[in-house]
Each structure stands twice: as C-alpha cells, then as structure tokens.
Amino acid sequence: MGSKERAGPRAPHPAGDPTPFAEAVLDAVARIPRGRVMSYGDVAEYVGAGGPRAVGTVLARWGSGVPWHRVVTADGRPNPSDPDRARALLRSEHVAFRRERVEMSAARWNGR
DNA sequence: AGTATGACGGTTA
DNA sequence: CTAACCGCCATAC
C-alpha cells in the first residue's frame, strides 16, 4: 500500500492527519485506566512535550476516539465543553467526586 | 512567516 | 470563593 498508511484504529478525525505530538497525546489518553483521570498538564508531562493548552487543542480536534472524559483540569473539573456528559461517564466508572469536582487525590493516574 | 485562538495552569487581587 | 492576568504550546488561517 501507500507509504503513508497508518492503520490507526483510532477514530474518524476531521481533515488532516494527527501530528506526532497529537498521536502521543491520544495514545496517552487511551492508556488512562477506567476509573482514573489525568489532568491536561499531566498528559503533557507524560508525553514529554507541549503543555496543558496544547493537549486541549489536540483533544478538541482528534479526541473523539479516546476517553476524553478522563482528562480533567488540574482542579478536578470535567471538560468545560461537556461537563455534564463527562461527569456522567466518570461517575459510571466509579470515579470519586466531591461536589462538582473529581477527587484528584484518589482518581489521579500518574501513568503507572 | 506572522498573527490569532483555545477542551490549561498558576499566581495575584 | 470569584475574577483577572500572564505564560505556555500546538493549530488554524
């Protein structure tokens, strides 16, 4: 086949291919165990590149194929885009909540 | 190549 | 506790 085939079981992204950084981010998010969460900054640190905002940019563009709801803000707040949906998904995974925020002390996943 | 944007984060008021 | 500001970094145009 072509030289740019990538056989990615990921998702029907819009137009354009995910950059190496984007793939690293998506891979990291896909690795977050069920019932656990990572902050945007945690993901950036995990992939060793970019920053919290850059991670948000990637998820906003190609995050439809990964458990995006497992990525929360550093304060434990769900995605500002669909907080209600994210909360429902997280609660269905037994993620500990306090008020409207994830109990980071208990649900935060460090990547290992 | 440069400017504008945003699903962030930490600090300061 | 809320609000505003700045810094950071990949994308879009």
Short mmCIF file of C-alpha atoms (C1' of nucleotides) in Angstrom, two decimals:
data_model
loop_
_atom_site.label_atom_id
_atom_site.label_comp_id
_atom_site.label_asym_id
_atom_site.label_seq_id
_atom_site.Cartn_x
_atom_site.Cartn_y
_atom_site.Cartn_z
CA MET A 1 0.00 0.00 0.00
CA GLY A 2 0.99 3.60 0.26
CA SER A 3 3.88 4.81 2.26
CA LYS A 4 1.69 6.89 4.48
CA GLU A 5 -0.67 4.22 5.61
CA ARG A 6 -1.12 4.24 9.30
CA ALA A 7 -3.78 1.65 10.18
CA GLY A 8 -4.94 3.60 13.19
CA PRO A 9 -7.96 2.10 14.92
CA ARG A 10 -8.48 5.47 16.39
CA ALA A 11 -11.32 7.46 15.01
CA PRO A 12 -12.81 9.31 12.11
CA HIS A 13 -10.96 12.53 12.62
CA PRO A 14 -11.83 15.53 10.50
CA ALA A 15 -9.36 16.53 7.89
CA GLY A 16 -5.60 16.24 8.14
CA ASP A 17 -3.53 13.69 9.97
CA PRO A 18 -2.63 13.93 13.62
CA THR A 19 0.90 15.15 14.20
CA PRO A 20 3.36 13.01 16.18
CA PHE A 21 2.57 15.12 19.19
CA ALA A 22 -1.15 14.62 18.68
CA GLU A 23 -0.69 10.87 18.39
CA ALA A 24 1.36 10.80 21.56
CA VAL A 25 -1.39 12.67 23.38
CA LEU A 26 -4.13 10.41 22.03
CA ASP A 27 -2.09 7.36 22.93
CA ALA A 28 -1.58 8.59 26.46
CA VAL A 29 -5.27 9.37 26.95
CA ALA A 30 -6.20 5.97 25.56
CA ARG A 31 -3.97 4.45 28.21
CA ILE A 32 -5.76 6.03 31.14
CA PRO A 33 -7.34 3.13 33.05
CA ARG A 34 -11.05 3.08 33.58
CA GLY A 35 -11.98 4.85 36.78
CA ARG A 36 -8.90 7.06 36.67
CA VAL A 37 -8.16 10.53 35.36
CA MET A 38 -5.30 12.72 34.26
CA SER A 39 -5.12 16.48 34.06
CA TYR A 40 -4.21 18.25 30.82
CA GLY A 41 -0.88 19.13 32.36
CA ASP A 42 -0.32 15.53 33.42
CA VAL A 43 -0.79 14.34 29.85
CA ALA A 44 1.62 16.95 28.53
CA GLU A 45 4.18 15.93 31.09
CA TYR A 46 3.59 12.27 30.34
CA VAL A 47 4.25 12.66 26.63
CA GLY A 48 7.17 14.90 27.46
CA ALA A 49 6.12 17.70 25.14
CA GLY A 50 3.73 20.55 24.73
CA GLY A 51 1.66 21.95 27.56
CA PRO A 52 -1.83 21.80 29.02
CA ARG A 53 -3.27 24.04 26.33
CA ALA A 54 -1.62 22.07 23.58
CA VAL A 55 -3.20 18.90 24.95
CA GLY A 56 -6.57 20.62 24.92
CA THR A 57 -6.02 21.67 21.34
CA VAL A 58 -5.32 18.08 20.30
CA LEU A 59 -8.31 16.63 22.14
CA ALA A 60 -10.56 19.28 20.69
CA ARG A 61 -9.52 18.22 17.20
CA TRP A 62 -8.98 14.46 17.42
CA GLY A 63 -10.14 13.46 20.87
CA SER A 64 -13.38 11.92 19.66
CA GLY A 65 -11.80 8.47 19.57
CA VAL A 66 -10.32 8.40 23.03
CA PRO A 67 -11.76 8.52 26.57
CA TRP A 68 -11.60 12.31 26.59
CA HIS A 69 -13.75 12.45 29.73
CA ARG A 70 -10.82 11.01 31.69
CA VAL A 71 -8.89 14.19 31.10
CA VAL A 72 -9.85 16.87 33.57
CA THR A 73 -8.46 20.20 34.69
CA ALA A 74 -5.82 20.34 37.40
CA ASP A 75 -8.55 21.30 39.85
CA GLY A 76 -10.52 18.16 39.04
CA ARG A 77 -13.12 19.91 36.94
CA PRO A 78 -14.52 17.99 33.97
CA ASN A 79 -14.19 19.29 30.44
CA PRO A 80 -15.78 22.73 30.19
CA SER A 81 -17.20 21.72 26.85
CA ASP A 82 -19.40 18.86 28.06
CA PRO A 83 -19.05 18.81 31.83
CA ASP A 84 -22.38 17.11 32.27
CA ARG A 85 -21.51 14.29 29.90
CA ALA A 86 -18.04 13.90 31.32
CA ARG A 87 -19.39 13.80 34.84
CA ALA A 88 -21.90 11.10 33.95
CA LEU A 89 -19.24 8.99 32.27
CA LEU A 90 -16.80 9.39 35.15
CA ARG A 91 -19.43 8.57 37.74
CA SER A 92 -20.33 5.47 35.78
CA GLU A 93 -16.70 4.46 36.16
CA HIS A 94 -16.86 4.88 39.92
CA VAL A 95 -14.64 7.94 39.94
CA ALA A 96 -14.79 9.61 43.33
CA PHE A 97 -16.40 13.02 43.22
CA ARG A 98 -16.72 15.82 45.66
CA ARG A 99 -19.31 18.36 44.72
CA GLU A 100 -18.65 19.00 41.06
CA ARG A 101 -15.02 18.05 41.10
CA VAL A 102 -13.13 14.80 40.77
CA GLU A 103 -11.27 13.72 43.86
CA MET A 104 -7.83 14.03 42.29
CA SER A 105 -6.11 12.64 45.36
CA ALA A 106 -7.81 9.34 44.69
CA ALA A 107 -8.51 9.23 40.96
CA ARG A 108 -5.40 10.85 39.57
CA TRP A 109 -3.37 8.49 37.44
CA ASN A 110 0.36 9.13 37.16
CA GLY A 111 0.88 6.87 34.16
CA ARG A 112 1.92 3.85 36.11
"C1'" DA B 1 6.32 33.71 8.35
"C1'" DG B 2 3.44 36.02 11.47
"C1'" DT B 3 -0.93 36.54 13.94
"C1'" DA B 4 -4.91 34.80 16.39
"C1'" DT B 5 -7.03 31.14 19.07
"C1'" DG B 6 -8.12 27.86 22.97
"C1'" DA B 7 -11.25 21.31 25.99
"C1'" DC B 8 -4.95 25.00 30.66
"C1'" DG B 9 -2.33 26.29 34.89
"C1'" DG B 10 -0.54 29.04 38.45
"C1'" DT B 11 -0.37 33.48 40.74
"C1'" DT B 12 -2.24 37.74 42.35
"C1'" DA B 13 -6.07 40.92 43.72
"C1'" DC C 1 -14.66 31.65 47.00
"C1'" DT C 2 -14.58 34.51 42.33
"C1'" DA C 3 -12.12 37.46 38.82
"C1'" DA C 4 -8.32 38.99 36.19
"C1'" DC C 5 -3.63 38.46 34.24
"C1'" DC C 6 0.24 36.30 32.33
"C1'" DG C 7 2.82 32.43 30.48
"C1'" DC C 8 2.96 28.26 27.76
"C1'" DC C 9 2.42 25.49 23.24
"C1'" DA C 10 0.29 23.24 19.23
"C1'" DT C 11 -3.11 24.64 15.46
"C1'" DA C 12 -5.62 27.34 12.12
"C1'" DC C 13 -5.56 30.85 8.70
#
